[in-house]
XYZ file of C-alpha atoms in Angstrom:
108
model
C -61.024 -4.004 74.435
C -57.262 -4.405 74.162
C -55.498 -7.323 75.517
C -53.101 -6.889 78.538
C -50.212 -7.355 75.960
C -51.534 -4.792 73.630
C -51.826 -2.189 76.748
C -48.103 -2.383 77.337
C -46.949 1.114 76.238
C -43.204 0.035 75.794
C -42.654 -1.463 72.337
C -39.721 -3.862 73.525
C -41.756 -4.962 76.627
C -44.779 -5.510 74.555
C -42.847 -7.551 72.043
C -41.327 -9.626 74.760
C -44.672 -10.477 76.246
C -46.086 -11.170 72.805
C -43.258 -13.759 72.439
C -43.739 -15.105 75.764
C -47.608 -15.487 74.939
C -46.887 -17.275 71.684
C -44.404 -19.640 73.591
C -47.147 -20.363 76.048
C -49.452 -21.489 73.207
C -46.643 -23.661 71.698
C -46.085 -25.239 75.008
C -42.424 -23.960 75.647
C -42.902 -23.217 79.304
C -39.450 -22.456 80.183
C -39.019 -19.643 77.596
C -42.424 -18.100 78.939
C -40.645 -18.049 82.318
C -37.324 -16.688 80.945
C -39.217 -14.073 79.160
C -41.545 -13.064 81.866
C -38.495 -13.037 84.272
C -36.236 -10.837 82.152
C -39.184 -8.514 81.601
C -39.645 -8.277 85.435
C -35.771 -7.546 85.973
C -36.014 -4.880 83.273
C -38.974 -3.308 85.050
C -36.969 -3.113 88.058
C -34.021 -1.563 86.408
C -36.171 0.974 84.902
C -37.999 1.933 88.100
C -35.352 1.599 90.924
C -37.716 3.003 93.309
C -39.264 -0.370 93.228
C -36.097 -1.687 95.114
C -36.029 0.972 97.601
C -37.124 0.211 101.303
C -40.275 -1.810 102.064
C -40.756 -1.845 98.061
C -37.913 -3.888 97.890
C -39.047 -6.598 100.262
C -42.476 -6.454 98.702
C -41.203 -6.800 95.000
C -38.633 -9.605 95.624
C -40.733 -11.705 98.214
C -43.754 -11.809 95.878
C -42.099 -12.610 92.992
C -43.072 -16.230 92.043
C -40.736 -18.851 93.400
C -41.626 -21.837 91.180
C -38.170 -22.798 90.057
C -36.661 -19.317 89.248
C -36.407 -16.626 91.898
C -35.410 -13.116 92.181
C -32.505 -11.832 94.176
C -30.853 -8.567 94.611
C -27.056 -8.845 94.303
C -24.360 -7.146 96.227
C -24.451 -4.200 93.606
C -28.236 -3.749 94.444
C -29.240 -5.038 91.001
C -31.947 -7.618 90.491
C -31.334 -10.934 88.790
C -32.943 -14.335 88.453
C -31.487 -17.523 90.068
C -32.550 -20.653 88.295
C -33.431 -23.723 90.349
C -34.442 -25.901 87.548
C -35.026 -26.370 83.921
C -38.524 -27.421 83.295
C -41.799 -25.696 83.981
C -45.441 -26.514 84.011
C -48.378 -24.721 81.955
C -49.635 -23.439 85.260
C -46.086 -22.206 86.489
C -45.416 -20.470 83.296
C -48.705 -18.719 83.532
C -48.132 -17.667 87.025
C -44.849 -15.917 85.952
C -46.530 -14.513 82.890
C -49.553 -12.924 84.767
C -47.585 -11.817 87.701
C -45.153 -9.766 85.419
C -47.382 -8.354 82.948
C -49.571 -7.081 85.718
C -46.673 -5.414 87.508
C -45.543 -3.811 84.070
C -49.091 -2.421 83.469
C -49.236 -1.154 86.968
C -46.058 0.681 86.256
C -47.408 2.106 83.273
C -44.875 0.712 81.023
């Protein structure tokens, strides 16, 4: 059975998650959070309906808030706000798993 990373349809996103997975194995936890967060922002840009009405609330509020959080700026565009620079293994895994599950659910 293919891994979650292998099941991602979009080549660029799949590569980003492969890099994040490698960073996780290498102990580069901030890089994992950066790559995962960037992938989530890209997902929201490609699927703008995820930022409409109740969906916006759900997709912004449930994004992990463990040192980096998601906001929607005045132009309606998603962006990540960084609260700190260091992350633990469990925090990095949380961002990775949350984001990859959302990408797979969106069919990308």
